[in-house]
PDB file of C-alpha atoms in Angstrom:
ATOM      1  CA  MET A   1       4.192  -7.711  17.375  1.00  0.00           C
ATOM      2  CA  TRP A   2       3.056  -6.777  13.862  1.00  0.00           C
ATOM      3  CA  SER A   3       0.109  -4.467  13.184  1.00  0.00           C
ATOM      4  CA  LEU A   4      -0.783  -4.356   9.516  1.00  0.00           C
ATOM      5  CA  THR A   5      -1.815  -1.375   7.451  1.00  0.00           C
ATOM      6  CA  LEU A   6      -4.200  -2.753   4.831  1.00  0.00           C
ATOM      7  CA  SER A   7      -6.081   0.052   3.140  1.00  0.00           C
ATOM      8  CA  VAL A   8      -7.583   3.433   3.792  1.00  0.00           C
ATOM      9  CA  ASN A   9     -11.180   2.614   2.868  1.00  0.00           C
ATOM     10  CA  GLY A  10     -14.024   2.295   5.337  1.00  0.00           C
ATOM     11  CA  GLU A  11     -14.620   3.008   8.993  1.00  0.00           C
ATOM     12  CA  GLY A  12     -12.764   0.937  11.557  1.00  0.00           C
ATOM     13  CA  LEU A  13     -14.335  -1.065  14.367  1.00  0.00           C
ATOM     14  CA  LYS A  14     -14.335   2.067  16.524  1.00  0.00           C
ATOM     15  CA  LYS A  15     -16.022   5.332  15.555  1.00  0.00           C
ATOM     16  CA  GLY A  16     -13.576   7.926  14.301  1.00  0.00           C
ATOM     17  CA  THR A  17     -11.017   5.439  12.974  1.00  0.00           C
ATOM     18  CA  ARG A  18     -10.514   4.013   9.498  1.00  0.00           C
ATOM     19  CA  VAL A  19      -9.437   0.612   8.283  1.00  0.00           C
ATOM     20  CA  GLY A  20      -5.723   0.608   7.542  1.00  0.00           C
ATOM     21  CA  GLU A  21      -4.662   3.389   9.906  1.00  0.00           C
ATOM     22  CA  GLY A  22      -3.978   1.210  12.944  1.00  0.00           C
ATOM     23  CA  GLY A  23      -0.260   0.987  12.236  1.00  0.00           C
ATOM     24  CA  LEU A  24       0.053   4.770  12.189  1.00  0.00           C
ATOM     25  CA  ARG A  25      -1.756   5.055  15.497  1.00  0.00           C
ATOM     26  CA  GLU A  26       0.425   2.382  17.105  1.00  0.00           C
ATOM     27  CA  CYS A  27       3.496   4.396  16.134  1.00  0.00           C
ATOM     28  CA  ALA A  28       1.913   7.655  17.269  1.00  0.00           C
ATOM     29  CA  ALA A  29       1.253   6.227  20.735  1.00  0.00           C
ATOM     30  CA  TYR A  30       4.932   5.385  21.151  1.00  0.00           C
ATOM     31  CA  ILE A  31       6.184   8.662  19.695  1.00  0.00           C
ATOM     32  CA  LEU A  32       3.936  10.692  21.997  1.00  0.00           C
ATOM     33  CA  ASP A  33       4.754   8.647  25.094  1.00  0.00           C
ATOM     34  CA  HIS A  34       7.450  11.104  26.088  1.00  0.00           C
ATOM     35  CA  PRO A  35      10.014  10.065  28.721  1.00  0.00           C
ATOM     36  CA  LYS A  36      10.000  11.848  32.065  1.00  0.00           C
ATOM     37  CA  SER A  37      13.228  13.578  31.055  1.00  0.00           C
ATOM     38  CA  GLY A  38      11.559  15.507  28.244  1.00  0.00           C
ATOM     39  CA  PRO A  39      10.049  15.291  24.747  1.00  0.00           C
ATOM     40  CA  ARG A  40      10.959  12.178  22.794  1.00  0.00           C
ATOM     41  CA  SER A  41      12.484  14.394  20.102  1.00  0.00           C
ATOM     42  CA  LEU A  42      15.071  15.623  22.620  1.00  0.00           C
ATOM     43  CA  SER A  43      15.455  12.690  25.000  1.00  0.00           C
ATOM     44  CA  GLY A  44      17.677   9.702  24.346  1.00  0.00           C
ATOM     45  CA  GLU A  45      15.543   7.499  26.590  1.00  0.00           C
ATOM     46  CA  ILE A  46      13.663   4.633  24.970  1.00  0.00           C
ATOM     47  CA  LYS A  47      11.050   4.105  27.676  1.00  0.00           C
ATOM     48  CA  GLY A  48       8.321   6.686  27.897  1.00  0.00           C
ATOM     49  CA  PHE A  49       6.331   7.791  30.928  1.00  0.00           C
ATOM     50  CA  SER A  50       3.538   5.288  30.273  1.00  0.00           C
ATOM     51  CA  GLY A  51       5.747   2.455  29.030  1.00  0.00           C
ATOM     52  CA  VAL A  52       4.383   1.976  25.504  1.00  0.00           C
ATOM     53  CA  PRO A  53       6.559  -0.689  23.823  1.00  0.00           C
ATOM     54  CA  PRO A  54       9.063   0.667  21.268  1.00  0.00           C
ATOM     55  CA  THR A  55       7.245   0.807  17.932  1.00  0.00           C
ATOM     56  CA  ALA A  56       8.344   1.472  14.357  1.00  0.00           C
ATOM     57  CA  PHE A  57       6.585   1.776  11.007  1.00  0.00           C
ATOM     58  CA  VAL A  58       8.070  -0.783   8.637  1.00  0.00           C
ATOM     59  CA  ARG A  59       7.843  -2.088   5.096  1.00  0.00           C
ATOM     60  CA  CYS A  60       7.569  -5.866   4.802  1.00  0.00           C
ATOM     61  CA  LEU A  61       8.118  -7.901   1.627  1.00  0.00           C
ATOM     62  CA  HIS A  62       7.101 -11.511   1.087  1.00  0.00           C
ATOM     63  CA  LYS A  63       6.254 -13.478  -2.040  1.00  0.00           C
ATOM     64  CA  ASP A  64       3.319 -15.235  -0.357  1.00  0.00           C
ATOM     65  CA  PHE A  65       1.429 -12.120   0.699  1.00  0.00           C
ATOM     66  CA  ASN A  66      -2.168 -12.464  -0.453  1.00  0.00           C
ATOM     67  CA  HIS A  67      -3.502  -9.278  -2.040  1.00  0.00           C
ATOM     68  CA  PRO A  68      -6.203  -8.891  -4.729  1.00  0.00           C
ATOM     69  CA  ASP A  69      -3.938  -6.599  -6.739  1.00  0.00           C
ATOM     70  CA  GLY A  70      -0.875  -8.804  -6.387  1.00  0.00           C
ATOM     71  CA  VAL A  71       0.911  -6.433  -4.006  1.00  0.00           C
ATOM     72  CA  LYS A  72       3.856  -8.143  -2.308  1.00  0.00           C
ATOM     73  CA  VAL A  73       4.952  -5.230  -0.103  1.00  0.00           C
ATOM     74  CA  LYS A  74       2.916  -4.301   2.955  1.00  0.00           C
ATOM     75  CA  LEU A  75       3.262  -1.515   5.501  1.00  0.00           C
ATOM     76  CA  GLY A  76       2.568  -1.765   9.202  1.00  0.00           C
ATOM     77  CA  SER A  77       3.819  -1.157  12.711  1.00  0.00           C
ATOM     78  CA  LEU A  78       6.259  -3.430  14.506  1.00  0.00           C
ATOM     79  CA  GLN A  79       6.282  -3.480  18.315  1.00  0.00           C
ATOM     80  CA  LYS A  80       8.974  -4.848  20.573  1.00  0.00           C
ATOM     81  CA  PHE A  81       7.877  -8.009  22.370  1.00  0.00           C
ATOM     82  CA  MET A  82       7.535  -7.302  26.081  1.00  0.00           C
ATOM     83  CA  GLU A  83       8.150 -10.000  28.663  1.00  0.00           C
ATOM     84  CA  ASN A  84       5.035 -10.340  30.786  1.00  0.00           C
ATOM     85  CA  ASN A  85       3.068 -12.465  33.217  1.00  0.00           C
ATOM     86  CA  GLY A  86      -0.274 -12.097  31.496  1.00  0.00           C
ATOM     87  CA  SER A  87      -2.750  -9.264  31.213  1.00  0.00           C
ATOM     88  CA  CYS A  88      -4.693  -7.320  33.813  1.00  0.00           C
ATOM     89  CA  GLU A  89      -7.639  -9.628  33.189  1.00  0.00           C
ATOM     90  CA  ASP A  90      -5.778 -12.233  35.237  1.00  0.00           C
ATOM     91  CA  LEU A  91      -5.566 -10.271  38.487  1.00  0.00           C
ATOM     92  CA  ASP A  92      -7.776  -8.250  40.793  1.00  0.00           C
ATOM     93  CA  PRO A  93      -7.261  -4.576  39.789  1.00  0.00           C
ATOM     94  CA  SER A  94      -6.911  -3.573  43.430  1.00  0.00           C
ATOM     95  CA  ALA A  95      -3.460  -5.222  43.390  1.00  0.00           C
ATOM     96  CA  PHE A  96      -2.029  -2.717  40.896  1.00  0.00           C
ATOM     97  CA  PRO A  97       0.151   0.166  42.158  1.00  0.00           C
ATOM     98  CA  VAL A  98      -1.585   3.526  41.927  1.00  0.00           C
ATOM     99  CA  GLU A  99       1.204   5.137  39.891  1.00  0.00           C
ATOM    100  CA  GLU A 100       1.089   2.288  37.357  1.00  0.00           C
ATOM    101  CA  VAL A 101      -2.625   2.758  36.786  1.00  0.00           C
ATOM    102  CA  HIS A 102      -2.239   6.523  36.576  1.00  0.00           C
ATOM    103  CA  LYS A 103       0.453   6.302  33.896  1.00  0.00           C
ATOM    104  CA  ILE A 104      -1.988   4.297  31.746  1.00  0.00           C
ATOM    105  CA  ALA A 105      -4.762   6.784  32.494  1.00  0.00           C
ATOM    106  CA  VAL A 106      -2.643   9.752  31.408  1.00  0.00           C
ATOM    107  CA  LEU A 107      -1.819   8.076  28.098  1.00  0.00           C
ATOM    108  CA  ASP A 108      -5.393   7.035  27.368  1.00  0.00           C
ATOM    109  CA  MET A 109      -6.995  10.373  28.189  1.00  0.00           C
ATOM    110  CA  ARG A 110      -4.409  12.276  26.212  1.00  0.00           C
ATOM    111  CA  LEU A 111      -4.833  10.073  23.135  1.00  0.00           C
ATOM    112  CA  ALA A 112      -8.607   9.583  23.564  1.00  0.00           C
ATOM    113  CA  ASN A 113      -8.146   5.813  23.438  1.00  0.00           C
ATOM    114  CA  ALA A 114     -11.260   4.084  22.114  1.00  0.00           C
ATOM    115  CA  ASP A 115     -10.193   0.586  23.131  1.00  0.00           C
ATOM    116  CA  ARG A 116      -8.643   0.387  26.573  1.00  0.00           C
ATOM    117  CA  HIS A 117      -9.608  -2.765  28.415  1.00  0.00           C
ATOM    118  CA  ALA A 118      -7.895  -5.055  30.912  1.00  0.00           C
ATOM    119  CA  GLY A 119      -6.830  -7.434  28.155  1.00  0.00           C
ATOM    120  CA  ASN A 120      -4.524  -4.919  26.480  1.00  0.00           C
ATOM    121  CA  VAL A 121      -2.596  -3.946  29.584  1.00  0.00           C
ATOM    122  CA  LEU A 122       0.140  -6.470  30.320  1.00  0.00           C
ATOM    123  CA  MET A 123       1.668  -7.153  33.737  1.00  0.00           C
ATOM    124  CA  ASN A 124       5.267  -7.785  34.672  1.00  0.00           C
ATOM    125  CA  LYS A 125       7.462  -7.570  37.767  1.00  0.00           C
ATOM    126  CA  GLY A 126       9.891  -4.702  38.191  1.00  0.00           C
ATOM    127  CA  GLU A 127      13.340  -4.969  39.751  1.00  0.00           C
ATOM    128  CA  ASP A 128      11.807  -4.171  43.124  1.00  0.00           C
ATOM    129  CA  GLY A 129       9.248  -6.950  42.739  1.00  0.00           C
ATOM    130  CA  GLN A 130       6.362  -4.529  42.253  1.00  0.00           C
ATOM    131  CA  VAL A 131       3.808  -4.987  39.484  1.00  0.00           C
ATOM    132  CA  VAL A 132       4.582  -2.995  36.327  1.00  0.00           C
ATOM    133  CA  LEU A 133       1.815  -2.350  33.792  1.00  0.00           C
ATOM    134  CA  ILE A 134       2.559  -2.275  30.054  1.00  0.00           C
ATOM    135  CA  PRO A 135      -0.013  -0.698  27.708  1.00  0.00           C
ATOM    136  CA  ILE A 136      -0.357  -2.318  24.262  1.00  0.00           C
ATOM    137  CA  ASP A 137      -2.746  -2.250  21.278  1.00  0.00           C
ATOM    138  CA  HIS A 138      -3.108   1.435  20.428  1.00  0.00           C
ATOM    139  CA  GLY A 139      -4.612   1.069  16.969  1.00  0.00           C
ATOM    140  CA  TYR A 140      -7.764   2.856  18.108  1.00  0.00           C
ATOM    141  CA  CYS A 141      -6.206   5.859  19.805  1.00  0.00           C
ATOM    142  CA  LEU A 142      -6.566   9.360  18.344  1.00  0.00           C
ATOM    143  CA  PRO A 143      -9.983   8.858  16.722  1.00  0.00           C
ATOM    144  CA  ASP A 144     -11.518  11.822  14.918  1.00  0.00           C
ATOM    145  CA  CYS A 145     -14.469  11.869  17.343  1.00  0.00           C
ATOM    146  CA  PHE A 146     -15.058  10.933  20.982  1.00  0.00           C
ATOM    147  CA  GLU A 147     -18.058   8.625  20.573  1.00  0.00           C
ATOM    148  CA  ASP A 148     -16.297   5.337  21.393  1.00  0.00           C
ATOM    149  CA  VAL A 149     -13.713   6.526  23.926  1.00  0.00           C
ATOM    150  CA  THR A 150     -13.500   3.732  26.525  1.00  0.00           C
ATOM    151  CA  PHE A 151     -11.361   3.291  29.641  1.00  0.00           C
ATOM    152  CA  ASP A 152     -11.805   0.102  31.684  1.00  0.00           C
ATOM    153  CA  TRP A 153      -9.506   1.485  34.394  1.00  0.00           C
ATOM    154  CA  LEU A 154     -12.207   4.063  35.123  1.00  0.00           C
ATOM    155  CA  TYR A 155     -13.767   1.461  37.412  1.00  0.00           C
ATOM    156  CA  TRP A 156     -10.561   0.484  39.195  1.00  0.00           C
ATOM    157  CA  PRO A 157     -10.113   1.939  42.707  1.00  0.00           C
ATOM    158  CA  GLN A 158      -6.843   3.687  41.798  1.00  0.00           C
ATOM    159  CA  ALA A 159      -8.705   5.946  39.351  1.00  0.00           C
ATOM    160  CA  ARG A 160     -10.376   7.711  42.283  1.00  0.00           C
ATOM    161  CA  GLN A 161      -7.066   8.650  43.862  1.00  0.00           C
ATOM    162  CA  HIS A 162      -5.350  11.932  43.068  1.00  0.00           C
ATOM    163  CA  PHE A 163      -2.373  12.250  40.757  1.00  0.00           C
ATOM    164  CA  SER A 164       1.027  12.474  42.436  1.00  0.00           C
ATOM    165  CA  SER A 165       3.006  15.705  42.137  1.00  0.00           C
ATOM    166  CA  GLU A 166       5.372  13.935  39.729  1.00  0.00           C
ATOM    167  CA  THR A 167       2.518  12.933  37.428  1.00  0.00           C
ATOM    168  CA  ILE A 168       1.045  16.429  37.568  1.00  0.00           C
ATOM    169  CA  GLU A 169       4.398  17.891  36.531  1.00  0.00           C
ATOM    170  CA  TYR A 170       4.520  15.475  33.607  1.00  0.00           C
ATOM    171  CA  ILE A 171       1.015  16.480  32.523  1.00  0.00           C
ATOM    172  CA  LYS A 172       1.994  20.159  32.743  1.00  0.00           C
ATOM    173  CA  SER A 173       4.876  19.496  30.344  1.00  0.00           C
ATOM    174  CA  LEU A 174       2.618  18.128  27.597  1.00  0.00           C
ATOM    175  CA  ASP A 175       2.218  20.347  24.538  1.00  0.00           C
ATOM    176  CA  ALA A 176      -0.284  19.348  21.856  1.00  0.00           C
ATOM    177  CA  GLU A 177       1.219  21.664  19.232  1.00  0.00           C
ATOM    178  CA  GLU A 178       4.671  20.153  19.698  1.00  0.00           C
ATOM    179  CA  ASP A 179       3.128  16.690  19.496  1.00  0.00           C
ATOM    180  CA  ILE A 180       1.359  17.509  16.235  1.00  0.00           C
ATOM    181  CA  GLY A 181       4.625  18.779  14.787  1.00  0.00           C
ATOM    182  CA  LEU A 182       6.408  15.634  15.953  1.00  0.00           C
ATOM    183  CA  LEU A 183       3.884  13.337  14.262  1.00  0.00           C
ATOM    184  CA  LYS A 184       4.212  15.300  11.028  1.00  0.00           C
ATOM    185  CA  PHE A 185       8.004  15.164  11.295  1.00  0.00           C
ATOM    186  CA  TYR A 186       7.805  11.376  11.447  1.00  0.00           C
ATOM    187  CA  GLY A 187       5.660  11.243   8.323  1.00  0.00           C
ATOM    188  CA  TRP A 188       2.020  11.186   9.385  1.00  0.00           C
ATOM    189  CA  ASP A 189       0.025  13.739   7.415  1.00  0.00           C
ATOM    190  CA  ILE A 190      -2.350  13.916  10.349  1.00  0.00           C
ATOM    191  CA  PRO A 191      -5.902  14.999   9.380  1.00  0.00           C
ATOM    192  CA  LEU A 192      -7.416  18.107  10.968  1.00  0.00           C
ATOM    193  CA  LYS A 193     -10.098  16.122  12.820  1.00  0.00           C
ATOM    194  CA  ILE A 194      -7.428  14.034  14.556  1.00  0.00           C
ATOM    195  CA  VAL A 195      -5.360  17.144  15.255  1.00  0.00           C
ATOM    196  CA  ARG A 196      -8.476  18.536  16.924  1.00  0.00           C
ATOM    197  CA  THR A 197      -8.880  15.391  19.031  1.00  0.00           C
ATOM    198  CA  LEU A 198      -5.308  15.637  20.316  1.00  0.00           C
ATOM    199  CA  ARG A 199      -5.670  19.324  21.115  1.00  0.00           C
ATOM    200  CA  ILE A 200      -8.957  18.877  22.961  1.00  0.00           C
ATOM    201  CA  SER A 201      -8.005  15.773  24.936  1.00  0.00           C
ATOM    202  CA  THR A 202      -4.687  17.320  25.980  1.00  0.00           C
ATOM    203  CA  MET A 203      -6.499  20.502  26.959  1.00  0.00           C
ATOM    204  CA  LEU A 204      -8.958  18.601  29.151  1.00  0.00           C
ATOM    205  CA  LEU A 205      -6.255  16.514  30.817  1.00  0.00           C
ATOM    206  CA  LYS A 206      -4.165  19.571  31.661  1.00  0.00           C
ATOM    207  CA  LYS A 207      -7.123  21.608  32.926  1.00  0.00           C
ATOM    208  CA  GLY A 208      -8.375  18.711  35.032  1.00  0.00           C
ATOM    209  CA  ALA A 209      -4.987  17.974  36.562  1.00  0.00           C
ATOM    210  CA  GLU A 210      -4.463  21.663  37.304  1.00  0.00           C
ATOM    211  CA  ARG A 211      -7.680  21.650  39.339  1.00  0.00           C
ATOM    212  CA  GLY A 212      -6.652  18.552  41.268  1.00  0.00           C
ATOM    213  CA  LEU A 213      -9.245  16.258  39.680  1.00  0.00           C
ATOM    214  CA  THR A 214      -8.791  12.500  39.728  1.00  0.00           C
ATOM    215  CA  PRO A 215      -8.405  10.269  36.649  1.00  0.00           C
ATOM    216  CA  PHE A 216     -11.936   9.008  37.348  1.00  0.00           C
ATOM    217  CA  THR A 217     -13.421  12.498  37.224  1.00  0.00           C
ATOM    218  CA  ILE A 218     -11.547  13.552  34.091  1.00  0.00           C
ATOM    219  CA  GLY A 219     -12.086  10.225  32.346  1.00  0.00           C
ATOM    220  CA  SER A 220     -15.807  10.277  33.137  1.00  0.00           C
ATOM    221  CA  ILE A 221     -16.077  13.552  31.227  1.00  0.00           C
ATOM    222  CA  MET A 222     -14.666  11.823  28.145  1.00  0.00           C
ATOM    223  CA  CYS A 223     -16.596   8.527  28.274  1.00  0.00           C
ATOM    224  CA  ARG A 224     -20.274   7.903  27.606  1.00  0.00           C
ATOM    225  CA  GLU A 225     -22.426   6.411  30.365  1.00  0.00           C
ATOM    226  CA  ASN A 226     -24.284   4.452  27.689  1.00  0.00           C
ATOM    227  CA  LEU A 227     -24.381   4.227  23.899  1.00  0.00           C
ATOM    228  CA  ASN A 228     -27.286   6.635  23.493  1.00  0.00           C
ATOM    229  CA  LYS A 229     -26.147   9.437  25.795  1.00  0.00           C
ATOM    230  CA  GLU A 230     -23.338  11.727  24.691  1.00  0.00           C
ATOM    231  CA  SER A 231     -20.432  12.261  27.044  1.00  0.00           C
ATOM    232  CA  VAL A 232     -19.993  15.575  28.822  1.00  0.00           C
ATOM    233  CA  LEU A 233     -17.075  16.329  26.504  1.00  0.00           C
ATOM    234  CA  GLU A 234     -19.209  15.679  23.424  1.00  0.00           C
ATOM    235  CA  GLU A 235     -21.837  18.045  24.818  1.00  0.00           C
ATOM    236  CA  ILE A 236     -19.191  20.725  25.380  1.00  0.00           C
ATOM    237  CA  LEU A 237     -17.965  20.317  21.801  1.00  0.00           C
ATOM    238  CA  GLN A 238     -21.474  20.495  20.366  1.00  0.00           C
ATOM    239  CA  GLU A 239     -22.203  23.622  22.385  1.00  0.00           C
ATOM    240  CA  ALA A 240     -19.022  25.201  21.011  1.00  0.00           C
ATOM    241  CA  LEU A 241     -19.951  24.233  17.448  1.00  0.00           C
ATOM    242  CA  ASP A 242     -23.441  25.684  17.852  1.00  0.00           C
ATOM    243  CA  SER A 243     -21.976  28.990  19.034  1.00  0.00           C
ATOM    244  CA  MET A 244     -19.742  29.398  15.990  1.00  0.00           C
ATOM    245  CA  VAL A 245     -20.704  31.768  13.194  1.00  0.00           C
ATOM    246  CA  PRO A 246     -19.980  30.808   9.570  1.00  0.00           C
ATOM    247  CA  GLY A 247     -16.338  31.315   8.691  1.00  0.00           C
ATOM    248  CA  SER A 248     -15.086  31.001  12.262  1.00  0.00           C
ATOM    249  CA  SER A 249     -11.497  29.829  12.622  1.00  0.00           C
ATOM    250  CA  GLU A 250     -10.257  26.666  14.317  1.00  0.00           C
ATOM    251  CA  ASP A 251      -8.678  28.845  16.995  1.00  0.00           C
ATOM    252  CA  SER A 252     -12.047  30.441  17.731  1.00  0.00           C
ATOM    253  CA  PHE A 253     -13.636  27.022  18.056  1.00  0.00           C
ATOM    254  CA  LEU A 254     -10.929  25.819  20.450  1.00  0.00           C
ATOM    255  CA  GLU A 255     -11.298  28.982  22.539  1.00  0.00           C
ATOM    256  CA  SER A 256     -15.013  28.281  22.827  1.00  0.00           C
ATOM    257  CA  VAL A 257     -14.282  24.675  23.830  1.00  0.00           C
ATOM    258  CA  SER A 258     -11.817  25.922  26.437  1.00  0.00           C
ATOM    259  CA  ARG A 259     -14.413  28.235  27.969  1.00  0.00           C
ATOM    260  CA  GLY A 260     -16.960  25.420  28.056  1.00  0.00           C
ATOM    261  CA  MET A 261     -14.477  23.131  29.768  1.00  0.00           C
ATOM    262  CA  ASP A 262     -13.614  25.795  32.319  1.00  0.00           C
ATOM    263  CA  ARG A 263     -17.267  26.304  33.216  1.00  0.00           C
ATOM    264  CA  HIS A 264     -17.881  22.599  33.729  1.00  0.00           C
ATOM    265  CA  LEU A 265     -14.629  21.897  35.569  1.00  0.00           C
ATOM    266  CA  ASP A 266     -15.087  24.853  37.900  1.00  0.00           C
ATOM    267  CA  GLU A 267     -18.521  23.498  38.829  1.00  0.00           C
ATOM    268  CA  ILE A 268     -17.183  20.092  39.850  1.00  0.00           C
ATOM    269  CA  ALA A 269     -13.725  20.998  41.195  1.00  0.00           C
TER     270      ALA A 269
END
C-alpha cells in the first residue's frame, strides 16, 4: 500500500494534521508499535504488539508523475500488503477477541488517532483459527491537538473489559521520551506540538492502566461527546495552560497536566 507525501501546505482533513505528512505518520505508527519483547530499536521482531503492517518511507521515481513543477520524484510510505478477510465493518464487533480489540485500543490512545473506524481495521484468521485484527491507515495519528481524536472501538463491548496483566505490562514499558528519540533517529524532525501530543497521550494511557481503568474509560477522556463540547483531556490541557505564568517551561506545563490528570482519574477510579 502506498501513502503519498504531496506537500506541507494546508491543514489536513483532521484537525492537527497537515497535507503531505501522512506518509511520516504511517511510518511513525509502525516504528512505535514496539514488539512485546522490547523497543523496536532493540528487538529483531518485525511484528509489533498491535500488528501495524511493516512500513517504510520511500522515494519513488516515474516519468509520468503529474506535478505542477515537473517533479518526477515523490516521497511516501509503503506498507506491506496484509492478507485479510475484509474489514471490521463486515462483522458484528462482539465476535472479536478481547485481546485483539485491546491491542488496537492501546495503539490508538497512545498515538491519539484521529481516524479509527471499523473500515481501517482488517480481519484475518490466526493459526489457531481465531480472528486477528490488523490496524491500517495511520495517516491521521499524532495530530498536534486532540480535537478530532476518534475511536470507533469505544462502542464495542470489549472496550468495557479490563486490560489483561500482559497488556498492562506492555503499557508500563512504554516511554514517550524514547519514542521521540526513535522518531528523530529515523529522520522525522518532529514538531514540538506533536511531541507534546505523544507525551500527553502516553501519560494518560499509563496513568489510566495503572489505576485499572478500561479502554472505554480512558478513551472517553480523549474523545469528544460531540463537535461543540471539548473532551475531558482538552479541558485538562486548557486548565494547565491557564495556570502557566509567562515564560513557563514545557516541563512545568506537563507537570501541571499530570496533576490535572491525577485529580480526574482519582475521582473516577
